[in-house]
mmCIF file of C-alpha atoms in Angstrom:
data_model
loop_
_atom_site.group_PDB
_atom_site.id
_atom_site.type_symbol
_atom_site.label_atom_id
_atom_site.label_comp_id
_atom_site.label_asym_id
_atom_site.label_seq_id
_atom_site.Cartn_x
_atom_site.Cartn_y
_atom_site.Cartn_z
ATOM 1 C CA UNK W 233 6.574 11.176 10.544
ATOM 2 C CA UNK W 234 6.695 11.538 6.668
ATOM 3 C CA UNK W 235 6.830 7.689 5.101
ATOM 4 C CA UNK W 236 7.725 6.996 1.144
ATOM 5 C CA UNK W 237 6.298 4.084 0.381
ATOM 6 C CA UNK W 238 7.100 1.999 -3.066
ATOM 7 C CA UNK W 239 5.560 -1.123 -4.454
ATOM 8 C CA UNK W 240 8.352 -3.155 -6.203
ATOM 9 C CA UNK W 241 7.769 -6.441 -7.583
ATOM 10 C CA UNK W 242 10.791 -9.080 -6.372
ATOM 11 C CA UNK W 243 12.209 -12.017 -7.880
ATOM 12 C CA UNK W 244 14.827 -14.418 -6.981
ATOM 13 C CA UNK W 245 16.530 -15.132 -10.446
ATOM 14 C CA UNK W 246 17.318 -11.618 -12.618
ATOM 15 C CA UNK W 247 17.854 -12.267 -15.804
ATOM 16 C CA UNK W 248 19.270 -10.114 -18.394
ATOM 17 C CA UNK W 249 15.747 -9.609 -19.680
ATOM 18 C CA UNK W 250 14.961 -8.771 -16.512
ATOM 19 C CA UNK W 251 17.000 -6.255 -15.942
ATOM 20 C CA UNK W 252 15.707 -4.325 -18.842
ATOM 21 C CA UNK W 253 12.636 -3.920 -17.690
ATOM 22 C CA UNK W 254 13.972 -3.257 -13.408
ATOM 23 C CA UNK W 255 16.282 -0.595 -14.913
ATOM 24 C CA UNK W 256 14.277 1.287 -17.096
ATOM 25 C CA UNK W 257 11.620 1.331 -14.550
ATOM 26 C CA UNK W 258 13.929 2.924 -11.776
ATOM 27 C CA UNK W 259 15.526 5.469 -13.941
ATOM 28 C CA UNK W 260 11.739 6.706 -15.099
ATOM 29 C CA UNK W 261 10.425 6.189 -11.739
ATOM 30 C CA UNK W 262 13.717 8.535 -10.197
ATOM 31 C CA UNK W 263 13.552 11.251 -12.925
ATOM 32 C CA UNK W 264 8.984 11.297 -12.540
ATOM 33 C CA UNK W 265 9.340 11.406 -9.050
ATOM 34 C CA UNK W 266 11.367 13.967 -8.343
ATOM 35 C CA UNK W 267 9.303 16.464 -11.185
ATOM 36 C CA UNK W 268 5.985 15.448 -9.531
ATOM 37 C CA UNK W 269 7.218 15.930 -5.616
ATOM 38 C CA UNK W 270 8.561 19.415 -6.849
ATOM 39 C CA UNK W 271 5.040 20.168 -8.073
ATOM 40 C CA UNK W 272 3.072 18.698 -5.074
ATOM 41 C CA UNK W 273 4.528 20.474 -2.242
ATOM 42 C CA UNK W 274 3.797 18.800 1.427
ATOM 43 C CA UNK W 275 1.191 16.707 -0.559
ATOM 44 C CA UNK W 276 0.928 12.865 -0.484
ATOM 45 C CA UNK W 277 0.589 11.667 -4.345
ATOM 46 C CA UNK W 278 1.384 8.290 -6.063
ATOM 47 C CA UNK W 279 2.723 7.709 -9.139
ATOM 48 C CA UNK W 280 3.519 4.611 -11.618
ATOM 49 C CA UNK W 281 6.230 4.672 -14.229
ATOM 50 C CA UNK W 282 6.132 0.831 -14.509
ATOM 51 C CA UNK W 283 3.195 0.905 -16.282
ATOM 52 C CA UNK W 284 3.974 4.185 -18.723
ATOM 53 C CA UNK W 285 6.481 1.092 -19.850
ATOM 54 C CA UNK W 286 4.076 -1.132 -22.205
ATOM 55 C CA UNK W 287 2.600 1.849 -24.074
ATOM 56 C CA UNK W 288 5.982 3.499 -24.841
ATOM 57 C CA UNK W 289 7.370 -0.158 -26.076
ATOM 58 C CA UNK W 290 4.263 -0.065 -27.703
ATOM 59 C CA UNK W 291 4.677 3.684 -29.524
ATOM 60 C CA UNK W 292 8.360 2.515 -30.082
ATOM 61 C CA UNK W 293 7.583 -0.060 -32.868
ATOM 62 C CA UNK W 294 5.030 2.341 -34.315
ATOM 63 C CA UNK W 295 7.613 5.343 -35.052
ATOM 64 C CA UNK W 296 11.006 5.735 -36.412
ATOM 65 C CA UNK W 297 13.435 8.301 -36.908
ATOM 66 C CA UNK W 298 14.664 10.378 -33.749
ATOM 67 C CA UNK W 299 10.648 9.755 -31.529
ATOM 68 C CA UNK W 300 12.037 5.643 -31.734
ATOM 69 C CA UNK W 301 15.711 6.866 -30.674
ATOM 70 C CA UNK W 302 14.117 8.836 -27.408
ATOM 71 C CA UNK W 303 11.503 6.265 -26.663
ATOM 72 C CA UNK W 304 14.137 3.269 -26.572
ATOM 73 C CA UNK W 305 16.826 5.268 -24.795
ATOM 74 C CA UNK W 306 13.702 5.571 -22.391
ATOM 75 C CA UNK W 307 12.334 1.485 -22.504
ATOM 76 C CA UNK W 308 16.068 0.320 -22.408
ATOM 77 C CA UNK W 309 15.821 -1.546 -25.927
ATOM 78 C CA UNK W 310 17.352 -0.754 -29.158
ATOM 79 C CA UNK W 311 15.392 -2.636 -31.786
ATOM 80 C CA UNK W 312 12.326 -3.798 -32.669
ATOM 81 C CA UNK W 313 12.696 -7.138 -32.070
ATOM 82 C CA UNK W 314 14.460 -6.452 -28.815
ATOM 83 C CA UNK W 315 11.659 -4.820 -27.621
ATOM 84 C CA UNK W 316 8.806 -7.231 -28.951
ATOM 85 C CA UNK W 317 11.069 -9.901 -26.715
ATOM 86 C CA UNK W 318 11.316 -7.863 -23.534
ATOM 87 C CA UNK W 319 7.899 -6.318 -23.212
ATOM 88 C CA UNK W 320 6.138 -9.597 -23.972
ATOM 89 C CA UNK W 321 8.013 -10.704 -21.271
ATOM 90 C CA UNK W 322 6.509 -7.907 -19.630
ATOM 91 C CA UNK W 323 3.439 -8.548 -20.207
ATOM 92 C CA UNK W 324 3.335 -12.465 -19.411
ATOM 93 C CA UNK W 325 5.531 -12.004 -16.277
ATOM 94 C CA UNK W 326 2.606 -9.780 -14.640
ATOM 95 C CA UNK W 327 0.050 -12.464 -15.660
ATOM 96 C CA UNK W 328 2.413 -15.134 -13.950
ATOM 97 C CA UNK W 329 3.199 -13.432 -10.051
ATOM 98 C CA UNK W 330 1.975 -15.578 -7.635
ATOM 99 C CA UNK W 331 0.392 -14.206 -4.508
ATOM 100 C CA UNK W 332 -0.608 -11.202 -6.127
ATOM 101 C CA UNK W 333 -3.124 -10.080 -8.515
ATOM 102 C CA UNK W 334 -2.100 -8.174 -11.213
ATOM 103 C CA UNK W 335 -3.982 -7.050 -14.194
ATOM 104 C CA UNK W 336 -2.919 -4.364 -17.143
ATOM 105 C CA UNK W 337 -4.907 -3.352 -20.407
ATOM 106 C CA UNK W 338 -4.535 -0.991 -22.420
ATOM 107 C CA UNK W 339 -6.726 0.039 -25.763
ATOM 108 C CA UNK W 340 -6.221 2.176 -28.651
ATOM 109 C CA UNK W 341 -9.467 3.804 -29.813
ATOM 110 C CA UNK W 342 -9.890 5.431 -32.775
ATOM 111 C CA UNK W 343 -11.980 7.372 -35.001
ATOM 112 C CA UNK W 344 -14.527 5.312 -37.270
ATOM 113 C CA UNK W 345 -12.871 6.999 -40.598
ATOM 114 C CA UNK W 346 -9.341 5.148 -39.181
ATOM 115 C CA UNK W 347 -8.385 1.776 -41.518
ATOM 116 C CA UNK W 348 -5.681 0.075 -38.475
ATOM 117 C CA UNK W 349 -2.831 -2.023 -40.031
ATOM 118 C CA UNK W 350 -4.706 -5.177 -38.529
ATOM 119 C CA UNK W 351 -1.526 -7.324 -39.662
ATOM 120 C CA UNK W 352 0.590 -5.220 -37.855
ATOM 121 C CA UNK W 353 -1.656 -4.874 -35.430
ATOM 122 C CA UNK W 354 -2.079 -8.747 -34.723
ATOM 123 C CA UNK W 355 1.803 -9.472 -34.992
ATOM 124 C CA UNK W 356 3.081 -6.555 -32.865
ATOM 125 C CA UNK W 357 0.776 -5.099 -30.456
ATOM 126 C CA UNK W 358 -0.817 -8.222 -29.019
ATOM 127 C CA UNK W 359 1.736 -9.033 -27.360
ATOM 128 C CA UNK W 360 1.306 -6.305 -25.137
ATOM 129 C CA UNK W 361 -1.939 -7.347 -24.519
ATOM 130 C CA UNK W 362 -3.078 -4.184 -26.115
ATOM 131 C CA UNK W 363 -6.689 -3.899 -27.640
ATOM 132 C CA UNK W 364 -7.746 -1.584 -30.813
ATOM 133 C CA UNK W 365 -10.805 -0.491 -31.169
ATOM 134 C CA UNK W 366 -12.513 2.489 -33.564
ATOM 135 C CA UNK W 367 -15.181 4.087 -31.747
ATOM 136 C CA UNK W 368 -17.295 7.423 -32.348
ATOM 137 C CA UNK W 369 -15.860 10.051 -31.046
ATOM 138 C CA UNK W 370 -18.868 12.861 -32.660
ATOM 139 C CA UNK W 371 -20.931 11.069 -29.688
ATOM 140 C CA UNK W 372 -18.833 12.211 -27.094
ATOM 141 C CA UNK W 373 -21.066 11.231 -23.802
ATOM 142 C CA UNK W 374 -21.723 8.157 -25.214
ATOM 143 C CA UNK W 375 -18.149 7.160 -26.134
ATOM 144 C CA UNK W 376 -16.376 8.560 -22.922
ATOM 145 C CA UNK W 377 -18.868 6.906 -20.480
ATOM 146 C CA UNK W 378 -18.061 3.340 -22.695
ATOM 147 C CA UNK W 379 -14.608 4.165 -22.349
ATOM 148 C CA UNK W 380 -14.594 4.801 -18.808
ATOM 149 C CA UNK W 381 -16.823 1.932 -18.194
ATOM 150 C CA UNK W 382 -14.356 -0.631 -19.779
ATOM 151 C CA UNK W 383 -11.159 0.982 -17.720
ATOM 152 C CA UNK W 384 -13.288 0.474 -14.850
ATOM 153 C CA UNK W 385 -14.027 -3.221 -15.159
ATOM 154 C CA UNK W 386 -10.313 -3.945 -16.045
ATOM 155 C CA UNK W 387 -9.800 -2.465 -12.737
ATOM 156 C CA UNK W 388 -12.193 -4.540 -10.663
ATOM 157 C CA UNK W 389 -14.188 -1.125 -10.433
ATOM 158 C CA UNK W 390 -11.894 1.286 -8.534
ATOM 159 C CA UNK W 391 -10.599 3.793 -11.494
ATOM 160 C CA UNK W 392 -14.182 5.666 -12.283
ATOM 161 C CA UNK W 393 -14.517 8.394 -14.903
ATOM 162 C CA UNK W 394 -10.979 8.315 -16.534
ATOM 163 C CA UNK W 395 -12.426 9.914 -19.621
ATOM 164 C CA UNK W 396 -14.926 12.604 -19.616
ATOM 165 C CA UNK W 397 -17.418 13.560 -22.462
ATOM 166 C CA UNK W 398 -15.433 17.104 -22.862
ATOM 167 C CA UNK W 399 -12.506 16.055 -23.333
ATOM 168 C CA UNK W 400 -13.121 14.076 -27.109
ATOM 169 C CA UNK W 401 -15.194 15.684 -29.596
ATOM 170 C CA UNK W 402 -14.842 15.185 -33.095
ATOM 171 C CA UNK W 403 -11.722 16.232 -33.638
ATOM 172 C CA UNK W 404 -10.357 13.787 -31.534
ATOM 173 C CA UNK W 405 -8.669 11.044 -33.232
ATOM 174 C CA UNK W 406 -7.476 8.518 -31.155
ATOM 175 C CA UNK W 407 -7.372 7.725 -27.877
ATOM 176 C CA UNK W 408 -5.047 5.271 -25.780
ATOM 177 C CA UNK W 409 -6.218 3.899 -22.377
ATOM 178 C CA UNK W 410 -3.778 2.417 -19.990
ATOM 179 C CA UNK W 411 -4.929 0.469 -16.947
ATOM 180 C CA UNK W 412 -3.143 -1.619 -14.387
ATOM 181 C CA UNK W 413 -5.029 -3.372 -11.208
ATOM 182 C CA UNK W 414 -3.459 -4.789 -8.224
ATOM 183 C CA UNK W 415 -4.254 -6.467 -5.292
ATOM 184 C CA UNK W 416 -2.260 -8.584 -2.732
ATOM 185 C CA UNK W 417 -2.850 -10.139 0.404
ATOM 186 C CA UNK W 418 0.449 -9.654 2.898
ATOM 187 C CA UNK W 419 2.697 -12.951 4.070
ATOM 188 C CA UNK W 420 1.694 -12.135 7.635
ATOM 189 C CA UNK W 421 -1.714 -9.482 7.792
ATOM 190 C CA UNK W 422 -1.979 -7.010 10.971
ATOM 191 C CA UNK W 423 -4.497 -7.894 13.583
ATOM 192 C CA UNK W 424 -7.354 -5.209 13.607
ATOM 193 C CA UNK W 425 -7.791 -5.112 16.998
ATOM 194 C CA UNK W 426 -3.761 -3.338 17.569
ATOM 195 C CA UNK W 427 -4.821 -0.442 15.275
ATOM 196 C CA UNK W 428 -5.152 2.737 16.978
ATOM 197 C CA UNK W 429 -5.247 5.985 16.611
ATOM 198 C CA UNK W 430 -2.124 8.292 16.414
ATOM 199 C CA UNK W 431 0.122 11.064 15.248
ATOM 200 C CA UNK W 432 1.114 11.973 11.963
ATOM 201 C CA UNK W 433 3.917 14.529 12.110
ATOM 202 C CA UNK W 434 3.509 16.706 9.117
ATOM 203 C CA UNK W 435 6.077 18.683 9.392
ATOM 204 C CA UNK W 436 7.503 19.693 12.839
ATOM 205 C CA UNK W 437 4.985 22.206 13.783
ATOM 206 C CA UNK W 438 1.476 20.138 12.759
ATOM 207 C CA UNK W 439 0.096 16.744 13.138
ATOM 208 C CA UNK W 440 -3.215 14.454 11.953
ATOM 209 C CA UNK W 441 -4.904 11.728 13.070
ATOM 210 C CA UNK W 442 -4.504 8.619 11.476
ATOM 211 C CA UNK W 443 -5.579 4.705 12.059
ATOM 212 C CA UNK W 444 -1.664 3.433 12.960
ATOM 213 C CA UNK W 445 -1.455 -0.457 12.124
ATOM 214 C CA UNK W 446 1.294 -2.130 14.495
ATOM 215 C CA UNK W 447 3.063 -5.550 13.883
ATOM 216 C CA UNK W 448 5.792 -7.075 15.479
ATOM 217 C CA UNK W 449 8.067 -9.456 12.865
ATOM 218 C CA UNK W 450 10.840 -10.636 11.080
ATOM 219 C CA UNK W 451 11.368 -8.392 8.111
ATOM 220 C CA UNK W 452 13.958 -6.832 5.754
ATOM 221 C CA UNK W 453 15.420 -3.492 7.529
ATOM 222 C CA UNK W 454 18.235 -1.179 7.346
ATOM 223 C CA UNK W 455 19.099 1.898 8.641
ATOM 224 C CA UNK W 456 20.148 3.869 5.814
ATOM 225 C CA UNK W 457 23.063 6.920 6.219
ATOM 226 C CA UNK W 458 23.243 7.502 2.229
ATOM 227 C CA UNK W 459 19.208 7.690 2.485
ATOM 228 C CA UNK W 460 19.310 9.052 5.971
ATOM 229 C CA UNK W 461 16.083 7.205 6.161
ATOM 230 C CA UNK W 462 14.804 3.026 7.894
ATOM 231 C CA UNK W 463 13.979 1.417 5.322
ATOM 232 C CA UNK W 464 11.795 -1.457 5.642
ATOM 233 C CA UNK W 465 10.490 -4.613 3.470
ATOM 234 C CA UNK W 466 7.002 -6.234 3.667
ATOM 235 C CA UNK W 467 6.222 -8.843 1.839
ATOM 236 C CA UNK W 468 3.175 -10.142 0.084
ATOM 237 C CA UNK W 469 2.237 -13.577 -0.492
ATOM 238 C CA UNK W 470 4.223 -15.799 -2.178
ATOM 239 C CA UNK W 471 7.143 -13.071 -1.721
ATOM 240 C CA UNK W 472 7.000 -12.125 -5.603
ATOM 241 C CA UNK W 473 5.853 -8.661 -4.688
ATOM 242 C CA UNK W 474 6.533 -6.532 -1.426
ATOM 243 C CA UNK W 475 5.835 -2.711 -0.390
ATOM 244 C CA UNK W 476 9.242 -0.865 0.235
ATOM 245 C CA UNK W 477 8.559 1.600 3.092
ATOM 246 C CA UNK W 478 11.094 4.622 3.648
ATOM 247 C CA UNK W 479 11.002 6.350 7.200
ATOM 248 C CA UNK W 480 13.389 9.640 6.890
ATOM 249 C CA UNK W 481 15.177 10.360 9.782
ATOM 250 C CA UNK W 482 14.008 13.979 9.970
ATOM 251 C CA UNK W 483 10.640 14.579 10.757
ATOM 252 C CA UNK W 484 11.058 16.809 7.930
ATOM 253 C CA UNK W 485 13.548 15.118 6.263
ATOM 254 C CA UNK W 486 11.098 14.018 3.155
ATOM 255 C CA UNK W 487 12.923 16.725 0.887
ATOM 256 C CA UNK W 488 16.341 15.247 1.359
ATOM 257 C CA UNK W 489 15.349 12.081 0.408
ATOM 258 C CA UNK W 490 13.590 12.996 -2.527
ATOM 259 C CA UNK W 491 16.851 14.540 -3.696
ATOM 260 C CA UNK W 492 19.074 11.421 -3.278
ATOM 261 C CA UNK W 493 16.540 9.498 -4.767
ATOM 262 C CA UNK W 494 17.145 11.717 -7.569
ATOM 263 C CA UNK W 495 19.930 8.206 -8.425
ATOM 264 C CA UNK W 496 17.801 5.671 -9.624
ATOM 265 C CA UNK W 497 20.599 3.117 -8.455
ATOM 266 C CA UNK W 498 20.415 4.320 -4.115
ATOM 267 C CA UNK W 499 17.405 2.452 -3.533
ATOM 268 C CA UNK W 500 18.394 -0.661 -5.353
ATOM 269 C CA UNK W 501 21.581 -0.688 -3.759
ATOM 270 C CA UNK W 502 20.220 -0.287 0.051
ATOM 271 C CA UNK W 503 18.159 -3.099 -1.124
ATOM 272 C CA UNK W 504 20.944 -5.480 -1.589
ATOM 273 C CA UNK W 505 22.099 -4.299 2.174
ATOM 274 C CA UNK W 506 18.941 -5.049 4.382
ATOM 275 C CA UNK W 507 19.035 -8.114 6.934
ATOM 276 C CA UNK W 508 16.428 -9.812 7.973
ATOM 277 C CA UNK W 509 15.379 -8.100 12.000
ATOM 278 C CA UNK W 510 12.536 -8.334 14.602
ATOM 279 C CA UNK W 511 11.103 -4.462 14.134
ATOM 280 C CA UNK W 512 8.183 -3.268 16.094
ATOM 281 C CA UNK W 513 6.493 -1.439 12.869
ATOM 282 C CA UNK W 514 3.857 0.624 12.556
ATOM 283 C CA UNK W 515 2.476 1.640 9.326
ATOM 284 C CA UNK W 516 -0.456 3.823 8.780
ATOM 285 C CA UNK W 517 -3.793 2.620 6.919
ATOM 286 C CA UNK W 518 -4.060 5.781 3.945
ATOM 287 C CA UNK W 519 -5.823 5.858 0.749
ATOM 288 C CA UNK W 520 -3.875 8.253 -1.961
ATOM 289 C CA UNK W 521 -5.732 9.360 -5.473
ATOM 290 C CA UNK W 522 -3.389 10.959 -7.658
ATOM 291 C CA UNK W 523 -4.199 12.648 -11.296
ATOM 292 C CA UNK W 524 -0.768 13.730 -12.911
ATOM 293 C CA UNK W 525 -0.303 15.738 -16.183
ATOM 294 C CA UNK W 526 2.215 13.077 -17.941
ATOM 295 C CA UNK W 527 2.547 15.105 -20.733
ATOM 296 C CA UNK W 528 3.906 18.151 -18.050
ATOM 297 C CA UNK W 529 6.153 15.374 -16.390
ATOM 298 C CA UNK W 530 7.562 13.662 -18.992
ATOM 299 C CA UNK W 531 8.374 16.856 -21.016
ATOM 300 C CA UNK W 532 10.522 18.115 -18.022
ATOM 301 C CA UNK W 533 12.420 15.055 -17.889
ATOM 302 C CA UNK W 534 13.354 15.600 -21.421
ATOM 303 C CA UNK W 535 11.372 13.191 -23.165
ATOM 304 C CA UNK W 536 9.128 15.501 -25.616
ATOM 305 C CA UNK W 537 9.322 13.802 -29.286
ATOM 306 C CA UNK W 538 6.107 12.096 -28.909
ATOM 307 C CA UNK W 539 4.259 15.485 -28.311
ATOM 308 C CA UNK W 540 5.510 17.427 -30.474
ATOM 309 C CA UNK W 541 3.301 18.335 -33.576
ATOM 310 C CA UNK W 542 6.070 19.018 -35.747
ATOM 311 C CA UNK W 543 8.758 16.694 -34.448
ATOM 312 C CA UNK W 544 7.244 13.146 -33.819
ATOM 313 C CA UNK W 545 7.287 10.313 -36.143
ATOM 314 C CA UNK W 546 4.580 8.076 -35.776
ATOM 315 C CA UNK W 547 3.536 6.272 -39.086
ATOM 316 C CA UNK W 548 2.697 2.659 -38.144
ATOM 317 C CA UNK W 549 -0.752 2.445 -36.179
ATOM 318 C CA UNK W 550 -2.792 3.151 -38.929
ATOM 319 C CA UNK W 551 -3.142 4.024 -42.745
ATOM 320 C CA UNK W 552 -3.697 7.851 -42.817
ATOM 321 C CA UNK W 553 -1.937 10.995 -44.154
ATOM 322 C CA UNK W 554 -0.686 13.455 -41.553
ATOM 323 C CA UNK W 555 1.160 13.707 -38.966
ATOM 324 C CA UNK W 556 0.682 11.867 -35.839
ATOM 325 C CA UNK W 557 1.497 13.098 -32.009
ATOM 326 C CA UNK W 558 0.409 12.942 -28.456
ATOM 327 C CA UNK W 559 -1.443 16.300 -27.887
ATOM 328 C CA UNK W 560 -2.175 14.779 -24.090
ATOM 329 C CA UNK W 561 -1.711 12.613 -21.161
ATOM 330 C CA UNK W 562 -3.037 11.908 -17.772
ATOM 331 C CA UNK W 563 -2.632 8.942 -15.220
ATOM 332 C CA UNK W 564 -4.757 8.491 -12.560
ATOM 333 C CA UNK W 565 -3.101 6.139 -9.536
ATOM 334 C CA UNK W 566 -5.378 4.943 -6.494
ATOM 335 C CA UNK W 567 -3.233 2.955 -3.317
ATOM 336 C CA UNK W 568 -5.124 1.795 0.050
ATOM 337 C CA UNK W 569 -3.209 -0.314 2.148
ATOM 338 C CA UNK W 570 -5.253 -1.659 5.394
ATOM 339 C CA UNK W 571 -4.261 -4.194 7.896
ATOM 340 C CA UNK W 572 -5.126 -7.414 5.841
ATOM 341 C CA UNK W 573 -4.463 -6.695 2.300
ATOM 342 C CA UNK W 574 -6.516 -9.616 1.310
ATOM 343 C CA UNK W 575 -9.919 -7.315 0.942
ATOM 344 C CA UNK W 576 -8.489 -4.184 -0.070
ATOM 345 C CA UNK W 577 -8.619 -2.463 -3.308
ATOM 346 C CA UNK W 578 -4.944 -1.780 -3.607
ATOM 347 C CA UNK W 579 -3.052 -0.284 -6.314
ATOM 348 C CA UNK W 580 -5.010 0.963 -9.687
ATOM 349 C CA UNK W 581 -3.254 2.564 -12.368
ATOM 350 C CA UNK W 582 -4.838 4.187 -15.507
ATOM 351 C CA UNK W 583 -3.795 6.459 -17.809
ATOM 352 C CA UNK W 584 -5.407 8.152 -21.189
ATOM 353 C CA UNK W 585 -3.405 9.962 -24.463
ATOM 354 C CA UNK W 586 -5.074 11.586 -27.005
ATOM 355 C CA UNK W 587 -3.510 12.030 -30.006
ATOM 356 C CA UNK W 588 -4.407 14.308 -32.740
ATOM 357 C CA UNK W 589 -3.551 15.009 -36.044
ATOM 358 C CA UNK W 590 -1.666 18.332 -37.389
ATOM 359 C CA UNK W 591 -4.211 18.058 -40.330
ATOM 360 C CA UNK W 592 -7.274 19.363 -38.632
ATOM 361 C CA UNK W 593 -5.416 22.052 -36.919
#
């Protein structure tokens, strides 16, 4: 049995605003998924393009030229002021779900030689709850285990170690950290004492042990002939946020749907067709860490101005001569889902970018 599982957040009134942010997020979600399940073989990972959204809305005001035109073709905006409105949105909307917790920061650091534009600063990028800081990046161990330290207590301690001491020196000169935490308790929690062990199916050939949760209810369902997949709703408190479960047919059917969901618009649409059905479900308890190379993944899904050294224009973060481009980036994703959801540490999101400058190079 191979599952896909999603986290979507729900809401009952779309708005155009809204819809910005939904659509931008399935189309980079669609195009990221499929380059990372190429890469990963049979492996489970777990990815977030949600939160790659901020950062890039955030990069967006800070560059012009043909790095803006990629970036909003990528955020679904086309202006600054555009994007100031939707991504503040963002930003608040998170801090408002109910039934959920749901916590993002991010921070620029930068070297101590850097002079920010602090009124920029204060009128743009605080709105995406974004922090700047200059730190010292010649005291490497120090810096990275500060760094690290701060991502970590944004993310009530589960994302450890996102920046090591060998990967800034001092010719490192900035640094963006991007964290999300989030933890919900389910509308209606599995009882303990019905998880068992069970079968995996891997592929057809091999199996593995896992703790199988079971629960009897009313929830979304379909049976899905464009996914050739059960797909399956379950909610979280407050019914603001829900996990979006996708059973292929196949037992090694995962490769077909990772192709049709190749259309950011299938899942959406199956969506709109579920009923509400008494299903006998049983979910397995797993814990998936993922590190992904963003700069690998978003380069194959054509998006490349921001790292290249020659080709990206960012001028507005700080007041320095040279060129400015992402030389790296890494996120690291944690999930655990368990039968409650009230005590477990579910998703975590961070991600780092270090930029450099074409001067010292």
């Amino acid at each position: 049995m191979n599952v896909i599982s999603l986290a979507v957040i729900t809401t009952a009134d779309q708005k155009d605003i809204e819809n910005v942010v939904h659509g931008a997020s399935s189309k980079l979600t669609a195009k990221m998924f499929y380059e990372v399940a190429k890469g990963n073989g049979d492996k489970s990972f777990v990815l977030s393009a949600y939160s790659l959204l901020s950062p890039l809305a955030l990069f967006s005001i800070a560059s012009r030229e043909y790095t803006q035109d990629e970036i909003w073709d990528t955020i679904g905006t086309n202006n600054d002021s555009f994007t100031k409105e939707v991504y503040d949105w963002k930003y608040n909307r998170v801090k408002s779900l109910k039934g959920v917790t749901l916590k993002t920061a991010s921070k620029i650091c930068l070297a101590l030689n850097y002079d920010v534009y602090t009124d920029y600063g204060k009128g743009k990028w605080d709105s995406f709850g974004t922090e700047l800081e200059n730190v010292d990046f010649d005291s490497n161990v120090v810096t990275a285990r500060e760094i690290s330290n701060w991502v970590e207590e944004q993310t009530n301690h589960m994302i450890k170690d996102i920046v090591s001491a060998d990967s800034v020196n001092s010719f490192t000169r900035a640094l963006l950290v991007d964290a999300v935490y989030f933890k919900g308790q389910w509308q209606a929690s599995f009882d303990n004492k019905l998880t068992e062990e069970k079968d995996f199916y891997i592929n057809n050939k091999d199996t593995s042990k896992v703790q199988m949760m079971y629960r009897k209810g009313n929830y979304k369902y379909t049976k899905s002939p464009t996914l050739r997949s059960q797909v399956i709703e379950i909610p979280y408190k407050d019914g603001e946020a829900s996990l979006v479960v996708v059973l292929p047919r196949e037992i090694e059917g995962i490769k077909d749907v990772q192709e049709i969901l190749k259309d950011p618009d299938v899942l959406d649409n199956i969506r709109r067709s579920m009923f509400k059905a008494e299903v006998d479900l049983y979910l397995p308890k797993f814990r998936i860490e993922t590190t992904t190379n963003l700069k690998d993944v978003l380069e194959k899904v054509n998006f490349k101005r921001l790292f290249m050294q020659y080709g990206c224009s960012l001028y507005f973060i700080m007041r320095v001569l040279g060129n400015m481009y992402i030389s790296d980036a890494v996120q690291k994703v944690l999930i655990e889902v368990d039968e409650g959801a009230e005590t477990t540490p579910p998703i975590c999101i961070g991600a780092a970018i270090h930029k450099q400058f074409q001067d010292f190079y």
